[in-house]
PDB file of C-alpha atoms in Angstrom:
ATOM      1  CA  UNK A   1       8.465  -5.145   3.901  1.00 50.00           C
ATOM      2  CA  UNK A   2      11.719  -3.238   3.703  1.00 51.00           C
ATOM      3  CA  UNK A   3      14.977  -4.923   4.517  1.00 51.00           C
ATOM      4  CA  UNK A   4      16.954  -3.698   7.509  1.00 46.00           C
ATOM      5  CA  UNK A   5      19.493  -1.089   6.365  1.00 52.00           C
ATOM      6  CA  UNK A   6      20.937   2.284   7.324  1.00 75.00           C
ATOM      7  CA  UNK A   7      18.421   4.179   5.171  1.00 88.00           C
ATOM      8  CA  UNK A   8      15.215   3.450   3.302  1.00 93.00           C
ATOM      9  CA  UNK A   9      15.877   3.500  -0.445  1.00 95.00           C
ATOM     10  CA  UNK A  10      13.233   5.327  -2.500  1.00 96.00           C
ATOM     11  CA  UNK A  11      12.479   5.167  -6.226  1.00 96.00           C
ATOM     12  CA  UNK A  12      10.507   8.148  -7.552  1.00 96.00           C
ATOM     13  CA  UNK A  13       8.299   7.500 -10.588  1.00 96.00           C
ATOM     14  CA  UNK A  14       6.639  10.499 -12.256  1.00 94.00           C
ATOM     15  CA  UNK A  15       6.470  11.798 -15.811  1.00 93.00           C
ATOM     16  CA  UNK A  16       6.947  15.383 -14.605  1.00 92.00           C
ATOM     17  CA  UNK A  17      10.639  16.176 -14.114  1.00 93.00           C
ATOM     18  CA  UNK A  18       9.786  19.060 -11.782  1.00 92.00           C
ATOM     19  CA  UNK A  19       7.782  16.760  -9.521  1.00 91.00           C
ATOM     20  CA  UNK A  20      10.609  14.208  -9.486  1.00 93.00           C
ATOM     21  CA  UNK A  21      13.113  16.925  -8.663  1.00 93.00           C
ATOM     22  CA  UNK A  22      10.970  18.395  -5.901  1.00 92.00           C
ATOM     23  CA  UNK A  23      10.354  15.041  -4.247  1.00 93.00           C
ATOM     24  CA  UNK A  24      14.015  14.114  -4.545  1.00 94.00           C
ATOM     25  CA  UNK A  25      15.128  17.377  -2.966  1.00 93.00           C
ATOM     26  CA  UNK A  26      12.623  16.992  -0.122  1.00 92.00           C
ATOM     27  CA  UNK A  27      13.424  13.355   0.660  1.00 93.00           C
ATOM     28  CA  UNK A  28      17.197  13.580   0.341  1.00 86.00           C
ATOM     29  CA  UNK A  29      17.195  15.954   3.301  1.00 83.00           C
ATOM     30  CA  UNK A  30      15.363  13.512   5.569  1.00 90.00           C
ATOM     31  CA  UNK A  31      17.323  11.414   8.029  1.00 90.00           C
ATOM     32  CA  UNK A  32      17.028   7.695   7.331  1.00 92.00           C
ATOM     33  CA  UNK A  33      15.768   8.112   3.759  1.00 94.00           C
ATOM     34  CA  UNK A  34      17.784   8.055   0.524  1.00 93.00           C
ATOM     35  CA  UNK A  35      16.533   8.614  -3.030  1.00 95.00           C
ATOM     36  CA  UNK A  36      18.001   5.643  -4.908  1.00 94.00           C
ATOM     37  CA  UNK A  37      16.752   6.568  -8.372  1.00 94.00           C
ATOM     38  CA  UNK A  38      14.054   8.001 -10.627  1.00 95.00           C
ATOM     39  CA  UNK A  39      11.897   6.811 -13.532  1.00 95.00           C
ATOM     40  CA  UNK A  40       9.928   8.971 -15.983  1.00 94.00           C
ATOM     41  CA  UNK A  41       7.242   6.453 -16.996  1.00 94.00           C
ATOM     42  CA  UNK A  42       5.718   3.179 -15.885  1.00 90.00           C
ATOM     43  CA  UNK A  43       7.513   1.113 -18.503  1.00 93.00           C
ATOM     44  CA  UNK A  44      10.857   2.114 -16.927  1.00 94.00           C
ATOM     45  CA  UNK A  45       9.901   0.873 -13.458  1.00 93.00           C
ATOM     46  CA  UNK A  46      10.830  -2.842 -13.611  1.00 92.00           C
ATOM     47  CA  UNK A  47      14.344  -2.068 -14.836  1.00 93.00           C
ATOM     48  CA  UNK A  48      14.726   0.772 -12.339  1.00 95.00           C
ATOM     49  CA  UNK A  49      13.667  -1.506  -9.490  1.00 94.00           C
ATOM     50  CA  UNK A  50      16.205  -4.091 -10.615  1.00 92.00           C
ATOM     51  CA  UNK A  51      18.965  -1.496 -10.847  1.00 93.00           C
ATOM     52  CA  UNK A  52      18.304   0.513  -7.679  1.00 94.00           C
ATOM     53  CA  UNK A  53      16.685  -2.108  -5.361  1.00 93.00           C
ATOM     54  CA  UNK A  54      14.405   0.374  -3.593  1.00 95.00           C
ATOM     55  CA  UNK A  55      12.491  -0.345  -0.401  1.00 95.00           C
ATOM     56  CA  UNK A  56       9.604   1.921  -1.431  1.00 95.00           C
ATOM     57  CA  UNK A  57       8.435   3.197  -4.834  1.00 96.00           C
ATOM     58  CA  UNK A  58       6.589   6.542  -5.006  1.00 95.00           C
ATOM     59  CA  UNK A  59       4.374   5.982  -8.041  1.00 95.00           C
ATOM     60  CA  UNK A  60       2.560   8.563 -10.152  1.00 92.00           C
ATOM     61  CA  UNK A  61      -0.810   7.369 -11.412  1.00 89.00           C
ATOM     62  CA  UNK A  62      -1.203   8.824 -14.900  1.00 88.00           C
ATOM     63  CA  UNK A  63       1.762   8.475 -17.240  1.00 91.00           C
ATOM     64  CA  UNK A  64       1.947   8.455 -21.014  1.00 88.00           C
ATOM     65  CA  UNK A  65       3.078   4.909 -21.878  1.00 94.00           C
ATOM     66  CA  UNK A  66       2.318   2.700 -18.858  1.00 93.00           C
ATOM     67  CA  UNK A  67       0.139   4.003 -16.044  1.00 91.00           C
ATOM     68  CA  UNK A  68       0.903   3.668 -12.364  1.00 91.00           C
ATOM     69  CA  UNK A  69      -1.635   0.917 -11.761  1.00 91.00           C
ATOM     70  CA  UNK A  70      -0.134  -1.373 -14.401  1.00 93.00           C
ATOM     71  CA  UNK A  71       3.370  -0.527 -13.221  1.00 94.00           C
ATOM     72  CA  UNK A  72       2.415  -1.296  -9.614  1.00 93.00           C
ATOM     73  CA  UNK A  73       1.001  -4.660 -10.628  1.00 91.00           C
ATOM     74  CA  UNK A  74       4.238  -5.540 -12.467  1.00 92.00           C
ATOM     75  CA  UNK A  75       6.445  -4.465  -9.562  1.00 92.00           C
ATOM     76  CA  UNK A  76       4.449  -6.287  -6.914  1.00 90.00           C
ATOM     77  CA  UNK A  77       4.588  -9.492  -8.958  1.00 86.00           C
ATOM     78  CA  UNK A  78       8.386  -9.553  -8.694  1.00 85.00           C
ATOM     79  CA  UNK A  79      10.225 -11.584  -6.044  1.00 82.00           C
ATOM     80  CA  UNK A  80      11.216  -9.467  -3.025  1.00 85.00           C
ATOM     81  CA  UNK A  81       9.066  -6.656  -4.394  1.00 89.00           C
ATOM     82  CA  UNK A  82       9.376  -3.171  -2.897  1.00 93.00           C
ATOM     83  CA  UNK A  83       6.382  -1.502  -1.321  1.00 92.00           C
ATOM     84  CA  UNK A  84       4.488   1.004  -3.487  1.00 93.00           C
ATOM     85  CA  UNK A  85       2.848   4.283  -2.520  1.00 93.00           C
ATOM     86  CA  UNK A  86       0.725   5.903  -5.207  1.00 90.00           C
ATOM     87  CA  UNK A  87       1.236   9.673  -5.064  1.00 87.00           C
ATOM     88  CA  UNK A  88      -1.141  11.481  -7.383  1.00 83.00           C
ATOM     89  CA  UNK A  89      -3.471  14.413  -7.986  1.00 83.00           C
ATOM     90  CA  UNK A  90      -6.277  12.050  -9.050  1.00 70.00           C
ATOM     91  CA  UNK A  91      -8.317  10.656  -6.141  1.00 64.00           C
ATOM     92  CA  UNK A  92     -11.334   9.035  -7.824  1.00 69.00           C
ATOM     93  CA  UNK A  93     -12.723   5.934  -6.124  1.00 64.00           C
ATOM     94  CA  UNK A  94     -11.873   3.754  -9.112  1.00 73.00           C
ATOM     95  CA  UNK A  95      -8.256   4.940  -9.193  1.00 77.00           C
ATOM     96  CA  UNK A  96      -7.782   4.232  -5.499  1.00 77.00           C
ATOM     97  CA  UNK A  97      -9.360   0.788  -5.587  1.00 77.00           C
ATOM     98  CA  UNK A  98      -7.479  -0.291  -8.698  1.00 82.00           C
ATOM     99  CA  UNK A  99      -4.172   0.867  -7.212  1.00 82.00           C
ATOM    100  CA  UNK A 100      -4.717  -0.922  -3.904  1.00 80.00           C
ATOM    101  CA  UNK A 101      -5.898  -4.108  -5.571  1.00 81.00           C
ATOM    102  CA  UNK A 102      -2.795  -3.971  -7.772  1.00 85.00           C
ATOM    103  CA  UNK A 103      -0.735  -4.185  -4.582  1.00 85.00           C
ATOM    104  CA  UNK A 104      -0.034  -0.598  -3.546  1.00 87.00           C
ATOM    105  CA  UNK A 105       0.488  -0.233   0.178  1.00 84.00           C
ATOM    106  CA  UNK A 106      -0.586   3.383   0.262  1.00 83.00           C
ATOM    107  CA  UNK A 107      -2.375   6.119  -1.678  1.00 83.00           C
ATOM    108  CA  UNK A 108      -1.602   9.793  -1.067  1.00 86.00           C
ATOM    109  CA  UNK A 109      -2.500  13.001  -2.854  1.00 84.00           C
ATOM    110  CA  UNK A 110       0.336  15.191  -4.110  1.00 85.00           C
ATOM    111  CA  UNK A 111      -0.799  18.064  -1.881  1.00 86.00           C
ATOM    112  CA  UNK A 112      -0.143  15.914   1.195  1.00 86.00           C
ATOM    113  CA  UNK A 113       2.216  17.831   3.546  1.00 90.00           C
ATOM    114  CA  UNK A 114       5.844  16.638   3.292  1.00 91.00           C
ATOM    115  CA  UNK A 115       6.010  15.361   6.902  1.00 91.00           C
ATOM    116  CA  UNK A 116       2.995  13.129   6.197  1.00 89.00           C
ATOM    117  CA  UNK A 117       4.624  11.779   3.026  1.00 91.00           C
ATOM    118  CA  UNK A 118       7.758  10.928   5.015  1.00 93.00           C
ATOM    119  CA  UNK A 119       5.676   9.282   7.735  1.00 90.00           C
ATOM    120  CA  UNK A 120       3.785   7.276   5.113  1.00 90.00           C
ATOM    121  CA  UNK A 121       7.038   6.045   3.557  1.00 93.00           C
ATOM    122  CA  UNK A 122       8.256   4.785   6.920  1.00 91.00           C
ATOM    123  CA  UNK A 123       4.959   3.142   7.797  1.00 87.00           C
ATOM    124  CA  UNK A 124       4.523   1.404   4.446  1.00 87.00           C
ATOM    125  CA  UNK A 125       8.128   0.216   4.541  1.00 89.00           C
ATOM    126  CA  UNK A 126       7.385  -1.435   7.895  1.00 83.00           C
ATOM    127  CA  UNK A 127       4.272  -3.138   6.544  1.00 76.00           C
ATOM    128  CA  UNK A 128       1.553  -0.720   7.668  1.00 75.00           C
ATOM    129  CA  UNK A 129      -0.816   0.546   4.947  1.00 70.00           C
ATOM    130  CA  UNK A 130      -1.470   4.263   4.639  1.00 74.00           C
ATOM    131  CA  UNK A 131      -4.181   6.324   2.957  1.00 64.00           C
ATOM    132  CA  UNK A 132      -4.991  10.022   2.976  1.00 59.00           C
ATOM    133  CA  UNK A 133      -7.493  10.433   5.832  1.00 56.00           C
ATOM    134  CA  UNK A 134      -9.956  12.315   3.633  1.00 58.00           C
ATOM    135  CA  UNK A 135     -10.312   9.403   1.200  1.00 58.00           C
ATOM    136  CA  UNK A 136     -10.212   6.442   3.600  1.00 58.00           C
ATOM    137  CA  UNK A 137     -13.896   6.324   4.602  1.00 57.00           C
ATOM    138  CA  UNK A 138     -15.176   7.001   1.076  1.00 59.00           C
ATOM    139  CA  UNK A 139     -12.951   4.230  -0.257  1.00 58.00           C
ATOM    140  CA  UNK A 140     -14.026   1.673   2.312  1.00 54.00           C
ATOM    141  CA  UNK A 141     -17.705   2.497   1.827  1.00 58.00           C
ATOM    142  CA  UNK A 142     -17.351   1.900  -1.896  1.00 57.00           C
ATOM    143  CA  UNK A 143     -15.301  -1.266  -1.467  1.00 52.00           C
ATOM    144  CA  UNK A 144     -18.011  -2.749   0.714  1.00 48.00           C
ATOM    145  CA  UNK A 145     -20.779  -2.114  -1.797  1.00 51.00           C
ATOM    146  CA  UNK A 146     -19.252  -3.231  -5.096  1.00 54.00           C
ATOM    147  CA  UNK A 147     -21.382  -5.817  -6.850  1.00 49.00           C
ATOM    148  CA  UNK A 148     -20.244  -9.396  -6.436  1.00 58.00           C
ATOM    149  CA  UNK A 149     -17.480  -8.706  -3.957  1.00 73.00           C
ATOM    150  CA  UNK A 150     -19.495  -9.424  -0.816  1.00 75.00           C
ATOM    151  CA  UNK A 151     -20.110 -13.088  -1.535  1.00 80.00           C
ATOM    152  CA  UNK A 152     -16.582 -13.655  -2.838  1.00 83.00           C
ATOM    153  CA  UNK A 153     -15.001 -12.053   0.205  1.00 84.00           C
ATOM    154  CA  UNK A 154     -17.212 -13.939   2.680  1.00 85.00           C
ATOM    155  CA  UNK A 155     -16.373 -17.228   0.983  1.00 87.00           C
ATOM    156  CA  UNK A 156     -12.625 -16.507   0.976  1.00 89.00           C
ATOM    157  CA  UNK A 157     -12.596 -15.620   4.670  1.00 91.00           C
ATOM    158  CA  UNK A 158     -14.051 -19.035   5.533  1.00 90.00           C
ATOM    159  CA  UNK A 159     -10.519 -20.409   5.079  1.00 92.00           C
ATOM    160  CA  UNK A 160      -9.291 -18.510   8.136  1.00 93.00           C
ATOM    161  CA  UNK A 161      -9.181 -19.651  11.739  1.00 94.00           C
ATOM    162  CA  UNK A 162     -11.176 -17.750  14.408  1.00 93.00           C
ATOM    163  CA  UNK A 163      -7.974 -16.120  15.640  1.00 95.00           C
ATOM    164  CA  UNK A 164      -7.076 -15.052  12.113  1.00 94.00           C
ATOM    165  CA  UNK A 165     -10.552 -13.520  11.773  1.00 93.00           C
ATOM    166  CA  UNK A 166      -9.792 -11.391  14.835  1.00 94.00           C
ATOM    167  CA  UNK A 167      -6.535 -10.244  13.293  1.00 94.00           C
ATOM    168  CA  UNK A 168      -8.311  -9.385  10.019  1.00 92.00           C
ATOM    169  CA  UNK A 169     -10.785  -7.192  11.904  1.00 90.00           C
ATOM    170  CA  UNK A 170      -7.957  -5.439  13.731  1.00 89.00           C
ATOM    171  CA  UNK A 171      -6.077  -4.824  10.481  1.00 86.00           C
ATOM    172  CA  UNK A 172      -9.248  -3.400   8.900  1.00 82.00           C
ATOM    173  CA  UNK A 173      -9.461  -0.923  11.777  1.00 79.00           C
ATOM    174  CA  UNK A 174      -5.989   0.358  10.876  1.00 75.00           C
ATOM    175  CA  UNK A 175      -4.237  -0.976  13.970  1.00 81.00           C
ATOM    176  CA  UNK A 176      -0.469  -1.482  13.995  1.00 82.00           C
ATOM    177  CA  UNK A 177       1.111  -4.821  14.891  1.00 86.00           C
ATOM    178  CA  UNK A 178       1.839  -3.566  18.400  1.00 88.00           C
ATOM    179  CA  UNK A 179      -1.761  -2.425  18.884  1.00 89.00           C
ATOM    180  CA  UNK A 180      -3.084  -5.743  17.601  1.00 91.00           C
ATOM    181  CA  UNK A 181      -0.758  -7.620  19.940  1.00 93.00           C
ATOM    182  CA  UNK A 182      -1.987  -5.625  22.936  1.00 93.00           C
ATOM    183  CA  UNK A 183      -5.650  -5.897  22.005  1.00 93.00           C
ATOM    184  CA  UNK A 184      -5.578  -9.634  21.314  1.00 94.00           C
ATOM    185  CA  UNK A 185      -3.100 -10.523  24.100  1.00 95.00           C
ATOM    186  CA  UNK A 186      -0.404 -11.994  21.872  1.00 94.00           C
ATOM    187  CA  UNK A 187       3.173 -11.141  20.975  1.00 94.00           C
ATOM    188  CA  UNK A 188       4.119  -8.993  17.983  1.00 91.00           C
ATOM    189  CA  UNK A 189       5.901 -11.966  16.308  1.00 92.00           C
ATOM    190  CA  UNK A 190       2.675 -13.966  16.666  1.00 95.00           C
ATOM    191  CA  UNK A 191       0.713 -11.137  15.042  1.00 93.00           C
ATOM    192  CA  UNK A 192       3.191 -11.097  12.152  1.00 90.00           C
ATOM    193  CA  UNK A 193       2.872 -14.866  11.782  1.00 94.00           C
ATOM    194  CA  UNK A 194      -0.925 -14.608  11.662  1.00 94.00           C
ATOM    195  CA  UNK A 195      -0.756 -11.840   9.037  1.00 92.00           C
ATOM    196  CA  UNK A 196       1.657 -13.897   6.927  1.00 90.00           C
ATOM    197  CA  UNK A 197      -0.717 -16.870   7.126  1.00 94.00           C
ATOM    198  CA  UNK A 198      -3.704 -14.688   6.212  1.00 94.00           C
ATOM    199  CA  UNK A 199      -1.917 -13.255   3.174  1.00 90.00           C
ATOM    200  CA  UNK A 200      -1.030 -16.771   2.010  1.00 90.00           C
ATOM    201  CA  UNK A 201      -4.512 -18.231   2.541  1.00 93.00           C
ATOM    202  CA  UNK A 202      -6.269 -15.319   0.838  1.00 90.00           C
ATOM    203  CA  UNK A 203      -3.647 -14.911  -1.918  1.00 86.00           C
ATOM    204  CA  UNK A 204      -3.136 -11.237  -1.076  1.00 84.00           C
ATOM    205  CA  UNK A 205      -0.065  -8.994  -1.222  1.00 78.00           C
ATOM    206  CA  UNK A 206      -0.343  -6.711   1.795  1.00 79.00           C
ATOM    207  CA  UNK A 207      -2.326  -5.471   4.780  1.00 81.00           C
ATOM    208  CA  UNK A 208      -4.250  -2.938   2.710  1.00 78.00           C
ATOM    209  CA  UNK A 209      -5.767  -5.761   0.688  1.00 82.00           C
ATOM    210  CA  UNK A 210      -6.676  -7.573   3.915  1.00 86.00           C
ATOM    211  CA  UNK A 211      -8.545  -4.455   5.051  1.00 81.00           C
ATOM    212  CA  UNK A 212     -10.308  -4.171   1.689  1.00 79.00           C
ATOM    213  CA  UNK A 213     -11.443  -7.782   1.853  1.00 84.00           C
ATOM    214  CA  UNK A 214     -12.781  -7.278   5.371  1.00 85.00           C
ATOM    215  CA  UNK A 215     -14.830  -4.320   4.170  1.00 78.00           C
ATOM    216  CA  UNK A 216     -15.923  -6.227   1.056  1.00 79.00           C
ATOM    217  CA  UNK A 217     -17.265  -8.920   3.402  1.00 83.00           C
ATOM    218  CA  UNK A 218     -19.098  -6.386   5.531  1.00 78.00           C
ATOM    219  CA  UNK A 219     -16.995  -7.138   8.610  1.00 73.00           C
ATOM    220  CA  UNK A 220     -15.882  -3.579   9.264  1.00 59.00           C
TER     221      UNK A 220
END
């Protein structure tokens, strides 16, 4: 989750200079968002993250030396890792699943309207996962039917308390912390504490992975 600051710091990662320039121009004009830096390939990302300390990384998927999935995995393994949104023209089921399991908090197509990209940046920075609406259902259907994942997910979820199970279901339905708090009659800080506990018990990185595990287990 992003630190509290005057503006969200964004790192743009894409091997196309025109794409980087276009995204930078678009985002630099948005209130509360600042483009902190750019990287032209996945192997440049760890150093760029260390230099620019972004809150959110916009990550291209296919790059020449290190692809976006591998770069996402490296970034998310770092202490105080920034959130990652994969922004790509390639929306195959395998690409989406690999990116989310690597720790990406969102997956958007490059033809997503600019206001939706900005909204996604803000939501992911606050801890809410985001996916293009047109790929969400297809993704979840596939996640729930992959061989071997059902039993593994059901076994992992046994470590959770009944209340944590309720929170997992709410997260899998795409509810925000405030919506979960209202629906389960608890405070937002309590919701956040439950989510933190769930992530620790299940050895996951973010809410998107919680939702994937719920669908893997056939709970949603």
